[in-house]
Coordinates of C-alpha atoms in Angstrom, one line a residue:
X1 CA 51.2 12.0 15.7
X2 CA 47.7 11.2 15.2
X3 CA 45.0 13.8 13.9
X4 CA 43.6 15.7 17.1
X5 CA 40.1 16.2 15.2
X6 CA 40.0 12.8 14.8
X7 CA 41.0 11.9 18.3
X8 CA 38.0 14.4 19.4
X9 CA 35.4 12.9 17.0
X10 CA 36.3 9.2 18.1
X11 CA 35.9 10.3 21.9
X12 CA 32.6 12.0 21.3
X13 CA 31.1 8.6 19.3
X14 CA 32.4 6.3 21.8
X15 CA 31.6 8.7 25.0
X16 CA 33.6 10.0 27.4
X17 CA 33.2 7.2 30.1
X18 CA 34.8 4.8 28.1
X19 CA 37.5 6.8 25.7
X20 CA 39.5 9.7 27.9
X21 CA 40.1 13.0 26.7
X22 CA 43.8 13.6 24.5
X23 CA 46.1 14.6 26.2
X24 CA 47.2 18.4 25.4
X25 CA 50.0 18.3 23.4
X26 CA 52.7 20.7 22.9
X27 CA 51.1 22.0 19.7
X28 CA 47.9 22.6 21.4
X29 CA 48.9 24.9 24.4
X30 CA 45.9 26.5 24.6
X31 CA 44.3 23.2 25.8
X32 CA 45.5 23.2 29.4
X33 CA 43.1 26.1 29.7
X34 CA 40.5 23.6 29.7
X35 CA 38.7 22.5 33.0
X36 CA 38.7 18.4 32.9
X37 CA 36.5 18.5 36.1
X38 CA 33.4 17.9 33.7
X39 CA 34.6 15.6 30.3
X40 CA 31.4 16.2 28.6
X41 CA 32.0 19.6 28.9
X42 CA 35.6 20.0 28.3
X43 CA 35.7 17.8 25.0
X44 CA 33.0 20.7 23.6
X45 CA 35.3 23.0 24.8
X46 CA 38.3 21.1 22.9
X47 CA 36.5 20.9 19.6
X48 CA 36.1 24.4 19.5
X49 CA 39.3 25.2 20.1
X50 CA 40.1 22.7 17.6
X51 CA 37.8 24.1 14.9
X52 CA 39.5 27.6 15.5
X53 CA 42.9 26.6 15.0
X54 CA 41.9 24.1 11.8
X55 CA 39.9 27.2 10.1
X56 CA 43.0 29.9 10.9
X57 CA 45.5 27.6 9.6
X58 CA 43.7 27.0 6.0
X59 CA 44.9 28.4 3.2
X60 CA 43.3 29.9 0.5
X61 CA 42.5 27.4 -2.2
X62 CA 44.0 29.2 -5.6
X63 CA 40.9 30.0 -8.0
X64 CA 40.6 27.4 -10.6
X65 CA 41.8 27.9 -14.5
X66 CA 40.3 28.4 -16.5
X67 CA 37.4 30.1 -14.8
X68 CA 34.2 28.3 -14.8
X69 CA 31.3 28.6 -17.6
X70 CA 28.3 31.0 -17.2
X71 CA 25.1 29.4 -17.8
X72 CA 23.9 29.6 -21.3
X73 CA 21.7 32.9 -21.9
X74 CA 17.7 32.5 -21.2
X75 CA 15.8 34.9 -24.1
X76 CA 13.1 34.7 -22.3
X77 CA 11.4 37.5 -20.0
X78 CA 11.9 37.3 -16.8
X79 CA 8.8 37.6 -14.2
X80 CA 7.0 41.1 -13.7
X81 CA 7.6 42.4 -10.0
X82 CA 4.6 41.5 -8.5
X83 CA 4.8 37.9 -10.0
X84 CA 8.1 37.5 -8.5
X85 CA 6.7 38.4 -5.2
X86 CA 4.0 36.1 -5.2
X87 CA 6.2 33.3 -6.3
X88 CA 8.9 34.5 -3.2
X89 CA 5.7 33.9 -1.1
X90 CA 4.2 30.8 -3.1
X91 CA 7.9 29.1 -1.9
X92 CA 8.3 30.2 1.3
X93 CA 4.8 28.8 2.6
X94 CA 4.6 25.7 4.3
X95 CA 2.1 23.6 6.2
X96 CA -1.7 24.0 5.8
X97 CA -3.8 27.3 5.8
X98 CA -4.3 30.3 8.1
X99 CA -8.1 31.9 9.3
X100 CA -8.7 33.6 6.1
X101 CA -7.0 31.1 3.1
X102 CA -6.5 27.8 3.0
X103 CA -3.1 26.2 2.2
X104 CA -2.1 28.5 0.0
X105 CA 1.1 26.0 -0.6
X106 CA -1.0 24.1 -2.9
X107 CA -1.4 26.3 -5.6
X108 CA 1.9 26.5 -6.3
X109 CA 1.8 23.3 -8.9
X110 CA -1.0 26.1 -10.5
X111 CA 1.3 29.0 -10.5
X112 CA 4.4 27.3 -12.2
X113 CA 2.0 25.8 -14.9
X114 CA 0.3 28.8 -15.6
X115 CA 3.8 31.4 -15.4
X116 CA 5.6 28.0 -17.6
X117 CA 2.6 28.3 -20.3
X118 CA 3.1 32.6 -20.9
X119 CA 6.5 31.7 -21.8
X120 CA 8.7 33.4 -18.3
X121 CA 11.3 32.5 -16.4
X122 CA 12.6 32.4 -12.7
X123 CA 14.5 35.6 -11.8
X124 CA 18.1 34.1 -10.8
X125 CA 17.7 34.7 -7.2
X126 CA 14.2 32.4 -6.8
X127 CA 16.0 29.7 -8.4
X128 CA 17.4 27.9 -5.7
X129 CA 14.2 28.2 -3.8
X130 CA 12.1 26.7 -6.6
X131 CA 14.5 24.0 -7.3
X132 CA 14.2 23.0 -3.3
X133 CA 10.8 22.8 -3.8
X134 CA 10.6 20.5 -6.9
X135 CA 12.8 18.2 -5.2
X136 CA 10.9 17.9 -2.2
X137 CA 7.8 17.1 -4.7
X138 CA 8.0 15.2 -7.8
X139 CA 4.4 16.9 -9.1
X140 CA 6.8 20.0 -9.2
X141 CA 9.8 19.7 -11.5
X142 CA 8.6 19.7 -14.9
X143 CA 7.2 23.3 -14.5
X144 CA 10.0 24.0 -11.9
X145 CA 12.8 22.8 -14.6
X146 CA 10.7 24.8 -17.2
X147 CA 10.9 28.1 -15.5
X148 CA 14.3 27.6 -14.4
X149 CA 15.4 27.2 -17.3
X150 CA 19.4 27.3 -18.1
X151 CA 20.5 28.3 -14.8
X152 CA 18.9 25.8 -13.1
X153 CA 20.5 23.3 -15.2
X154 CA 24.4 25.4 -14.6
X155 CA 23.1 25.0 -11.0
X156 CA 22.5 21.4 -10.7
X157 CA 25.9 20.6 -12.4
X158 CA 27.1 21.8 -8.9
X159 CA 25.0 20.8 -6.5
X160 CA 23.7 16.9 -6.4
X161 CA 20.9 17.5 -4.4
X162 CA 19.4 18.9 -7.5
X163 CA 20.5 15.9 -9.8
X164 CA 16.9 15.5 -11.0
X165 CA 17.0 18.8 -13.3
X166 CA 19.6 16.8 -15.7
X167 CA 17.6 14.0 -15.9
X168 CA 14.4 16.7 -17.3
X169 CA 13.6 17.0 -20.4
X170 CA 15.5 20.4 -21.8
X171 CA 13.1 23.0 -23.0
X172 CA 13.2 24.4 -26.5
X173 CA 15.7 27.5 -27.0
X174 CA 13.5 30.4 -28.3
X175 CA 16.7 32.1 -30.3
X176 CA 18.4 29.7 -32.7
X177 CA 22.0 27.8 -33.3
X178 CA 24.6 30.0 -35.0
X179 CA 24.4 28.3 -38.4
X180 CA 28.0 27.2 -38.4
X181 CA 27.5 25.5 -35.0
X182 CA 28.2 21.6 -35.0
X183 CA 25.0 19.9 -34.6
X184 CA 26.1 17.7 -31.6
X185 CA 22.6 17.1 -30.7
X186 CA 22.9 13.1 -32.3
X187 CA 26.0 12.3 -30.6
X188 CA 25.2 13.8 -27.0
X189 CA 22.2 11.8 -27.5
X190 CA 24.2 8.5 -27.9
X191 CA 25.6 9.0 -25.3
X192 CA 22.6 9.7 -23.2
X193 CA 21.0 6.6 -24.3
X194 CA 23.9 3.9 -23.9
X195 CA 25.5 6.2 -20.5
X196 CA 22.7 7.9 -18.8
X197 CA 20.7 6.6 -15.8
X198 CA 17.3 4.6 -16.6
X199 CA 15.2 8.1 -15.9
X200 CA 17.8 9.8 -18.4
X201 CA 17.3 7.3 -21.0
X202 CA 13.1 7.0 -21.0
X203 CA 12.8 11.2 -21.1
X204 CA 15.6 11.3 -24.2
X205 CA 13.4 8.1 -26.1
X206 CA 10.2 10.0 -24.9
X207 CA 11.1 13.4 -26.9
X208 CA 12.6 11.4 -29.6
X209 CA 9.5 9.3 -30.2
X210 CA 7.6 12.8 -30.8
X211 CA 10.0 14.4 -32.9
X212 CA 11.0 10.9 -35.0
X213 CA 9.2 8.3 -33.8
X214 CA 11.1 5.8 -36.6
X215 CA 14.5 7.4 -34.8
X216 CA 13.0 6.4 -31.6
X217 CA 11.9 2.7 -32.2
X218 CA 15.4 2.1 -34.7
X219 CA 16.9 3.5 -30.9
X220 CA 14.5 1.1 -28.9
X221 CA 15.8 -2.0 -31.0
X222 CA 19.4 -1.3 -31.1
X223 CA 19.0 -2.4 -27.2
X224 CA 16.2 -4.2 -26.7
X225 CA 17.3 -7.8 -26.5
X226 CA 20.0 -6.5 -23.5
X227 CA 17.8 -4.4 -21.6
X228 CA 16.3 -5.5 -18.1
X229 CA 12.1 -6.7 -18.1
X230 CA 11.5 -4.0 -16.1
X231 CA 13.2 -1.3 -18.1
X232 CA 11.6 -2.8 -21.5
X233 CA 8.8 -2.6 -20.1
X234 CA 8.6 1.3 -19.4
X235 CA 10.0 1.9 -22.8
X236 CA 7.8 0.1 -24.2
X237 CA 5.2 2.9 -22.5
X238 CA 7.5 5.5 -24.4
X239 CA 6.1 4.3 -27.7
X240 CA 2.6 5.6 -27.2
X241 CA 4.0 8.8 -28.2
X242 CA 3.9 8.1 -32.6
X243 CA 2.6 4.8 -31.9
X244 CA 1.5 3.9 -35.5
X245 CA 1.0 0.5 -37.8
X246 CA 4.7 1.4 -38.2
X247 CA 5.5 0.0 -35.0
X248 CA 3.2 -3.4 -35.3
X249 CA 6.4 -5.5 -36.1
X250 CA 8.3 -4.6 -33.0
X251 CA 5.3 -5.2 -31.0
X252 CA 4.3 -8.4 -32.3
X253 CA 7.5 -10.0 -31.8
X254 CA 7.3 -8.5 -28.2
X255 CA 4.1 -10.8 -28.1
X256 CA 6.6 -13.4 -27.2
X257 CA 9.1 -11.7 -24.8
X258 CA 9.8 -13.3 -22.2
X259 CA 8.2 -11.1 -19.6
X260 CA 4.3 -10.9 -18.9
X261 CA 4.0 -7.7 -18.2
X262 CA 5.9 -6.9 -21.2
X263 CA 3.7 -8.7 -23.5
X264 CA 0.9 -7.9 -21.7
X265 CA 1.6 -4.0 -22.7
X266 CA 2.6 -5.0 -26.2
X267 CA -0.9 -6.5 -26.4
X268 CA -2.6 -3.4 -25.5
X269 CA -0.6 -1.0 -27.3
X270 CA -1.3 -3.1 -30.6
X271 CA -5.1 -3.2 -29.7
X272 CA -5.0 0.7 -29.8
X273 CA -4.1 0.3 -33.8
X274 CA -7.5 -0.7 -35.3
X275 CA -5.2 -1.7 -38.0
X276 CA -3.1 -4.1 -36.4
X277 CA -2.8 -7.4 -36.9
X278 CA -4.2 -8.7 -33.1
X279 CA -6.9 -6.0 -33.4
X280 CA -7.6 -8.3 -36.6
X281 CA -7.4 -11.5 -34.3
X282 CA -9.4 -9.9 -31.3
X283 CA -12.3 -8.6 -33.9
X284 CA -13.2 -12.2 -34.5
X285 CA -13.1 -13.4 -31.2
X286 CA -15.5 -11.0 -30.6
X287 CA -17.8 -11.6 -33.5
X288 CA -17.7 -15.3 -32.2
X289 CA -18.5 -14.1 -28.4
X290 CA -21.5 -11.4 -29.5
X291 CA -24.4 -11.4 -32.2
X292 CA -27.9 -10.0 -32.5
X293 CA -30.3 -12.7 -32.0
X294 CA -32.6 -13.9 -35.1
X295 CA -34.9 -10.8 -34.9
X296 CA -32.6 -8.2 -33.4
X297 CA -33.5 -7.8 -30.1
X298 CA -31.1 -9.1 -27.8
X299 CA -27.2 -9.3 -28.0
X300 CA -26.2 -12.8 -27.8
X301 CA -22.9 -13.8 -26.1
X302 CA -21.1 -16.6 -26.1
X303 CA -18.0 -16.5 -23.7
X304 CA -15.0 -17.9 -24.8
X305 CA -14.7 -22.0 -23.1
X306 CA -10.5 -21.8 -22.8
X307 CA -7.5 -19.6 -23.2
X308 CA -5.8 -21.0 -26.0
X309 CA -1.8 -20.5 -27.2
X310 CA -3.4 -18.2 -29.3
X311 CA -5.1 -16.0 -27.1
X312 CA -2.1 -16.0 -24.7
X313 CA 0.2 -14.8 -27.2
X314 CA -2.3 -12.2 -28.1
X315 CA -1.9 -10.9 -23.9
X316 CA -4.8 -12.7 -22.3
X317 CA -3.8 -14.5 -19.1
X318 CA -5.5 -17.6 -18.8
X319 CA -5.7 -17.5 -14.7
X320 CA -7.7 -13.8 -13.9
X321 CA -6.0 -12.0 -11.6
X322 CA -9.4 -10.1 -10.3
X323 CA -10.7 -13.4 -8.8
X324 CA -13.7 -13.7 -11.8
X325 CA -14.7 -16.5 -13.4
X326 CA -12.3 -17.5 -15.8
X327 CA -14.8 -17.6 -18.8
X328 CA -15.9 -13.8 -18.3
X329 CA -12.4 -12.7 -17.6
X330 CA -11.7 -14.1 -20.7
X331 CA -14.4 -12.4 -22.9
X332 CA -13.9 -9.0 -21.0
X333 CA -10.1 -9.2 -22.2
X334 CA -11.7 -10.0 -25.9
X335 CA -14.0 -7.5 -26.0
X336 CA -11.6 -4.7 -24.6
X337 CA -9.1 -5.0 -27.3
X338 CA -11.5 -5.4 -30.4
X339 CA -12.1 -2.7 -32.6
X340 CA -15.2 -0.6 -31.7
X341 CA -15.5 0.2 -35.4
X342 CA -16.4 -3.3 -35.8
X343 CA -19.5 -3.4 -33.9
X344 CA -21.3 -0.8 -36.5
X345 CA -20.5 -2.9 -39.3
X346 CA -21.1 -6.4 -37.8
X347 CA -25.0 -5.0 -36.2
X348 CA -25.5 -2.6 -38.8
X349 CA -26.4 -0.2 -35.2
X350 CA -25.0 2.7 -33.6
X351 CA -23.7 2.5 -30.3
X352 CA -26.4 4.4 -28.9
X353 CA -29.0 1.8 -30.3
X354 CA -27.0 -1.5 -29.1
X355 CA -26.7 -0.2 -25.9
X356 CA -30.3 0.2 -25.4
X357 CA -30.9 -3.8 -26.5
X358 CA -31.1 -6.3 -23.7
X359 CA -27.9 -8.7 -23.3
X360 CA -28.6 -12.8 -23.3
X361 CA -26.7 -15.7 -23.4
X362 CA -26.7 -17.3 -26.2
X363 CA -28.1 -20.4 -25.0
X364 CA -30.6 -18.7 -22.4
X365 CA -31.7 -15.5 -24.2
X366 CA -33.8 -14.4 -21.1
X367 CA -30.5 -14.7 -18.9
X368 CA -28.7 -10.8 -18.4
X369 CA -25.8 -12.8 -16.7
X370 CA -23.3 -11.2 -19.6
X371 CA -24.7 -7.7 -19.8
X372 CA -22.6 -6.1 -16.9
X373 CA -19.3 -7.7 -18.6
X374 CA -20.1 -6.4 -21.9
X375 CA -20.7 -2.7 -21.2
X376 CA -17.9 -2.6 -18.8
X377 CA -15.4 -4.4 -21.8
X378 CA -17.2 -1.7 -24.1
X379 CA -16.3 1.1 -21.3
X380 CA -12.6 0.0 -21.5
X381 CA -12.0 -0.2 -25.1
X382 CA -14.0 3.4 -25.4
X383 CA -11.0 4.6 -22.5
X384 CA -8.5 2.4 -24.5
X385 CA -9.0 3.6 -28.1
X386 CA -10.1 6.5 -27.2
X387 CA -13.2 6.8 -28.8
X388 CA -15.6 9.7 -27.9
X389 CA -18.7 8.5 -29.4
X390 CA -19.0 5.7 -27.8
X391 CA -17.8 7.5 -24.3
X392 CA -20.2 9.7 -25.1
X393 CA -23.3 6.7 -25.7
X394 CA -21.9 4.4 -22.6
X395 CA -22.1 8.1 -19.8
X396 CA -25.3 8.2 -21.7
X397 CA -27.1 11.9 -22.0
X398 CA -26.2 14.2 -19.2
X399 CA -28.3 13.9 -15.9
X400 CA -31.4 15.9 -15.5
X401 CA -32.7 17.2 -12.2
X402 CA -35.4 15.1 -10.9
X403 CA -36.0 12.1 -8.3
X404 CA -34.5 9.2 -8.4
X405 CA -30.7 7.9 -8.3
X406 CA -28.3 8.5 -10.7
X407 CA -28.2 6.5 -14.2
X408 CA -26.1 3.4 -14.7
X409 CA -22.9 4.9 -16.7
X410 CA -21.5 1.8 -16.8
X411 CA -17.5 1.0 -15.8
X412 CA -15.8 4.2 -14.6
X413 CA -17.4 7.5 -15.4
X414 CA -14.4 9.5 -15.0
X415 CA -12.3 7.8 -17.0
X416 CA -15.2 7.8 -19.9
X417 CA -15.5 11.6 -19.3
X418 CA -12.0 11.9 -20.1
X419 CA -12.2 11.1 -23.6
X420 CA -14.6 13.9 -24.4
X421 CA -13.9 17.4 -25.2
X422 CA -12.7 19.8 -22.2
X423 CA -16.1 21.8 -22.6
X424 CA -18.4 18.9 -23.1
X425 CA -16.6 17.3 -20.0
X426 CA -17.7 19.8 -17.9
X427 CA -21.2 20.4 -18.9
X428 CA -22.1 16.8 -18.6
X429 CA -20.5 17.5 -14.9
X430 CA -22.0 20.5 -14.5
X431 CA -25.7 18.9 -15.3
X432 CA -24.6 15.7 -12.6
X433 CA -23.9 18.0 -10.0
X434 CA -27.5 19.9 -10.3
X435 CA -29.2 16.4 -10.7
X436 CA -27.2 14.3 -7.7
X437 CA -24.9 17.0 -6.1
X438 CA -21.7 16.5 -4.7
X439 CA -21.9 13.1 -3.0
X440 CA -20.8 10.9 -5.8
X441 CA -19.1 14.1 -8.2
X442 CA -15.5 13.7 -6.7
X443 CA -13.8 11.7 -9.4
X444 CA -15.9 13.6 -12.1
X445 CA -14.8 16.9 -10.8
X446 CA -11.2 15.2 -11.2
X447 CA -11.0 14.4 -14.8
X448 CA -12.5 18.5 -15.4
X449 CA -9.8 20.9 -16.7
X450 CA -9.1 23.3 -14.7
X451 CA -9.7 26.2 -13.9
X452 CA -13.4 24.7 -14.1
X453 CA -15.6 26.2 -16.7
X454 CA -18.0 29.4 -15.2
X455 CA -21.3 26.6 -15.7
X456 CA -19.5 24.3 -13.8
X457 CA -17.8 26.5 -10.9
X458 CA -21.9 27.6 -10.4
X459 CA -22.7 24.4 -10.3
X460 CA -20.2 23.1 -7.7
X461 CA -20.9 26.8 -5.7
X462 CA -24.9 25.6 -5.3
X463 CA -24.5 22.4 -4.7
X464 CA -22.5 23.6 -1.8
X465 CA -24.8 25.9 -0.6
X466 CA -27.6 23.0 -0.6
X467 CA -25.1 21.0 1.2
X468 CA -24.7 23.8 4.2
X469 CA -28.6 24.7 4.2
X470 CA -28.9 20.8 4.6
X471 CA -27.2 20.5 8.0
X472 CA -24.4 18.4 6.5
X473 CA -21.1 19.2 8.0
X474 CA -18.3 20.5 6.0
X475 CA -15.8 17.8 6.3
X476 CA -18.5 15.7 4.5
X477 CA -17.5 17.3 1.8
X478 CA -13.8 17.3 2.3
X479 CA -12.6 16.0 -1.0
X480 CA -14.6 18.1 -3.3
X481 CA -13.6 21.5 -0.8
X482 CA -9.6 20.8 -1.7
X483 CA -10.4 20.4 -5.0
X484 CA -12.5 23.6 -5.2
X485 CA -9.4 26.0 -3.4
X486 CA -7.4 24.7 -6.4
X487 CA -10.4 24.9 -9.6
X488 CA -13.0 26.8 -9.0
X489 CA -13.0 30.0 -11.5
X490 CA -11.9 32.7 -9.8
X491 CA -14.8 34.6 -10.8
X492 CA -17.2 32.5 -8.2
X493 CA -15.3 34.2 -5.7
X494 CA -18.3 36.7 -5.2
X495 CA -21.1 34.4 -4.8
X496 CA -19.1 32.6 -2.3
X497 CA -18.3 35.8 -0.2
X498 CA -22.0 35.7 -0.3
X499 CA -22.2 32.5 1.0
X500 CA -20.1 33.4 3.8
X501 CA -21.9 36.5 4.9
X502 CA -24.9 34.6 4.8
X503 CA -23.5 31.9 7.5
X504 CA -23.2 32.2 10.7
X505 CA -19.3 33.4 11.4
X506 CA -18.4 31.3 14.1
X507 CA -19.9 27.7 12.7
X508 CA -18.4 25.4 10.3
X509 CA -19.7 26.7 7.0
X510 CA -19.3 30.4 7.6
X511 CA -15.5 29.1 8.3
X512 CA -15.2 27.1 5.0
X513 CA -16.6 29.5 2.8
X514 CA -14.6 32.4 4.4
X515 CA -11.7 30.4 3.6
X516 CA -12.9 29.3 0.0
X517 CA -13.4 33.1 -0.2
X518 CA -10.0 34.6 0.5
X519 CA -8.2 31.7 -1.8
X520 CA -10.3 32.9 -4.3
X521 CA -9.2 36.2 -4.5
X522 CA -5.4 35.3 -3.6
X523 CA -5.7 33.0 -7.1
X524 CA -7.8 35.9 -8.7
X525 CA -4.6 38.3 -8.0
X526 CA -2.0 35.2 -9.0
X527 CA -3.6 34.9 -12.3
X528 CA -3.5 38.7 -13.0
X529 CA -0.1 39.2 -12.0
X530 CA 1.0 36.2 -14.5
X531 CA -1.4 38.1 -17.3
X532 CA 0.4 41.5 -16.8

């Protein structure tokens, strides 16, 4: 006798003009109740009755033996109330702002950091809000995993949609081992590196590169010549964390793997060791391509003419894949991964003093045709090895107010900025913003830790106020406004209540800086719940 339920759910997929309805059977008296007038109706009326009679004849299931594990005790200290509640609320948002905050949503990513870093974790009935949340954004689940801590991790053993919490790294137990516990630690490891999925296996060689990095690489090699191109490659991103001239072998033979993109990351990784064997090999290429002239005036250059074997090896493609001539690609890719340290000793001049000296070729001295390659290969290896004094020279001193456009900075300020000190960071910011204000601040503002710095948040607080008295519209300033809700010091909030009482209520500013307001002093209240 076939399955009525399936009979139902086969006449529902194929519709009931071309599949009729089953018959009722003798075990189904309850059927002929039905009115067939209407078949859409009556097979509706049939599954129910069917779902009734499958859910009162089920059994129930005997509990399973032994009974399940708990999840492992946390040590940790659970949220204070009001925490809690705000976190409740922080989850339960969604979509963009109301009249008086703006989407408050976003600080979440904030709130988890900030609660992960005073060492608390989830009360058990948030966690399987906050793991919903992480999986629906990847930004989340680092500080999500954090806070859940042990239970999450029981949790996601039964439920796949939360898979991604066993691929996390685990974070360190506060209270220690018994002493006469195995140490299985090696073995589970093993086994996560030969078993686990590829996301598995880069976050176990990740943390095992910063506690033993020679554990880590002797891991790396065991597999190397089996893995995939594009899994060697990502591992081969892994062994930044360590990296030392202790990995230069491994990396030199990975100078002839068989991938591009492979070799191409082995080439830059070695350049980051000033000690390394191609940093060697790139340093004279580079004291071939640039000299001081005869009296020390000008930098000479003298681009490379062809990519040899040599240079290829070493990760230069001889075909640019940025559409530039071949001959500057070429010396950009040269310059890049030479030593900075060499330039001192091969000029005898600081960094600050060669950048001031006009750039010739070596045949045309007057010509400045090199001069934008060479401080933009400068600005990369300065990002590359990073090196803050010669970030520092290449940003150049921080802007002062006054006419006139911005200076050159050469490359990508940002990423220069970067390299400096959190503090010095945002003062050079800080003294941009009062020179040029917001319009070209955006990526600056980015690479600021945040909450921003007091001088900074005043900074980005005028400059908005100049904007408004300006007549510009708000949404000209869209960028820097979302990045403002999220890292502006709480402590502006009071000037920019001012702000809004100052504005008109109904018109765009008075709006904006309402808004700005309110978030403000909802993030002001976060921060001192977390502190309590």
């Amino acid at each position: 006798m076939p399955d009525p339920w399936e009979s139902l759910q086969t006449t529902a997929l194929l519709g009931t003009d071309r599949r009729p309805l089953p018959a009722p059977g003798p075990a189904a008296p309850y059927d002929e109740a039905v009115d067939r007038a209407d078949p859409a109706t009556a097979l509706l009326e049939l599954a129910a009755l069917e779902t009734v009679r499958r859910r009162a004849g089920a059994l129930p299931v005997p509990a399973a033996a032994p009974a399940d594990r708990p999840a492992a005790e946390d040590p940790r200290p659970e949220l204070p109330a009001a925490a809690a509640r705000r976190l409740s609320l922080l989850l339960s948002t969604r979509g963009g702002g109301s009249g008086v905050l703006a989407n408050v949503g976003e600080l979440l990513p904030q709130w988890l950091a900030t609660a992960r870093e005073r060492g608390y974790r989830a009360p058990a009935a948030s966690v399987p809000a906050l793991l919903d949340a992480a999986r629906a954004r990847s930004e989340l689940r680092p500080d999500a995993v954090a806070l859940a801590g042990p239970l999450g991790r029981w949790l996601a053993e039964r439920n796949a949609d939360w898979r991604f919490v066993q691929r996390a790294a685990p974070e360190p137990v506060p209270a220690p081992e018994p002493a006469s516990a195995p140490d299985t630690a090696p073995a589970e490891g093993d086994r996560l590196w030969h078993e686990g999925l590829f996301a598995e296996r880069v976050t176990h060689l990740t943390l095992l590169r910063r506690r033993d990095p020679a554990a880590g690489l002797a891991l790396l090699r065991g597999t190397w010549s089996t893995e995939r191109a594009e899994d060697r490659l990502l591992f081969l991103d892994a062994l930044q964390e360590g990296l030392s001239l202790a990995d230069e072998p491994f990396l030199e033979a990975a100078l002839g793997d068989r991938s591009k993109n492979v070799r191409a990351t082995a080439a830059e990784l070695l350049s980051t060791l000033p000690g390394s064997a191609l940093a060697t090999r790139m340093a004279e290429r580079a004291r071939t391509a640039v000299r001081l002239s005869a009296h020390g005036t000008h930098v000479l250059v003298t681009p490379p003419t062809a990519c040899d074997p040599a240079m290829q090896r070493d990760g230069i493609p001889p075909k640019s894949p940025t559409g530039r001539g071949e001959r500057a690609w070429w010396f950009g890719e040269v310059i890049a991964a030479a030593p900075l340290s060499l330039w001192s000793g091969h000029t005898g001049l600081t960094p600050e003093r060669l950048l001031t000296l006009r750039v010739g070729d070596a045949i045309d001295e007057t010509s400045s045709t090199w001069a934008d390659d060479l401080r933009e290969a400068w600005a990369r290896a300065a990002v590359r090895q990073q090196d803050a004094a010669w970030a520092r020279a290449l940003l150049g001193p921080a802007p002062v107010p006054g006419p006139g456009r911005p200076a050159r900075t050469t490359g990508a300020p940002a990423k220069l900025l970067a390299v400096l000190p959190p503090a010095e960071r945002a003062a050079w910011t800080a003294a941009f913003i009062e020179a040029h204000g917001l319009g070209d601040a955006f990526q600056l503002l980015g690479a600021c830790a945040t909450p921003w710095t007091p001088p900074l948040s005043t900074a980005v607080v005028e400059a908005l106020a100049r904007a408004a008295a300006s007549g510009a519209y708000p949404w000209s300033h869209s960028g820097v406004l979302g990045m403002t809700e999220r890292a502006l010091s709480p402590e502006s909030a009071g000037a920019v209540e001012a702000l809004a009482a100052g504005s008109a209520p109904a018109t765009a500013w008075g709006e904006t800086f309402a808004r700005l307001a309110g978030t403000l002093r909802f993030r002001e209240a976060m921060l001192a719940e977390l502190a309590a």
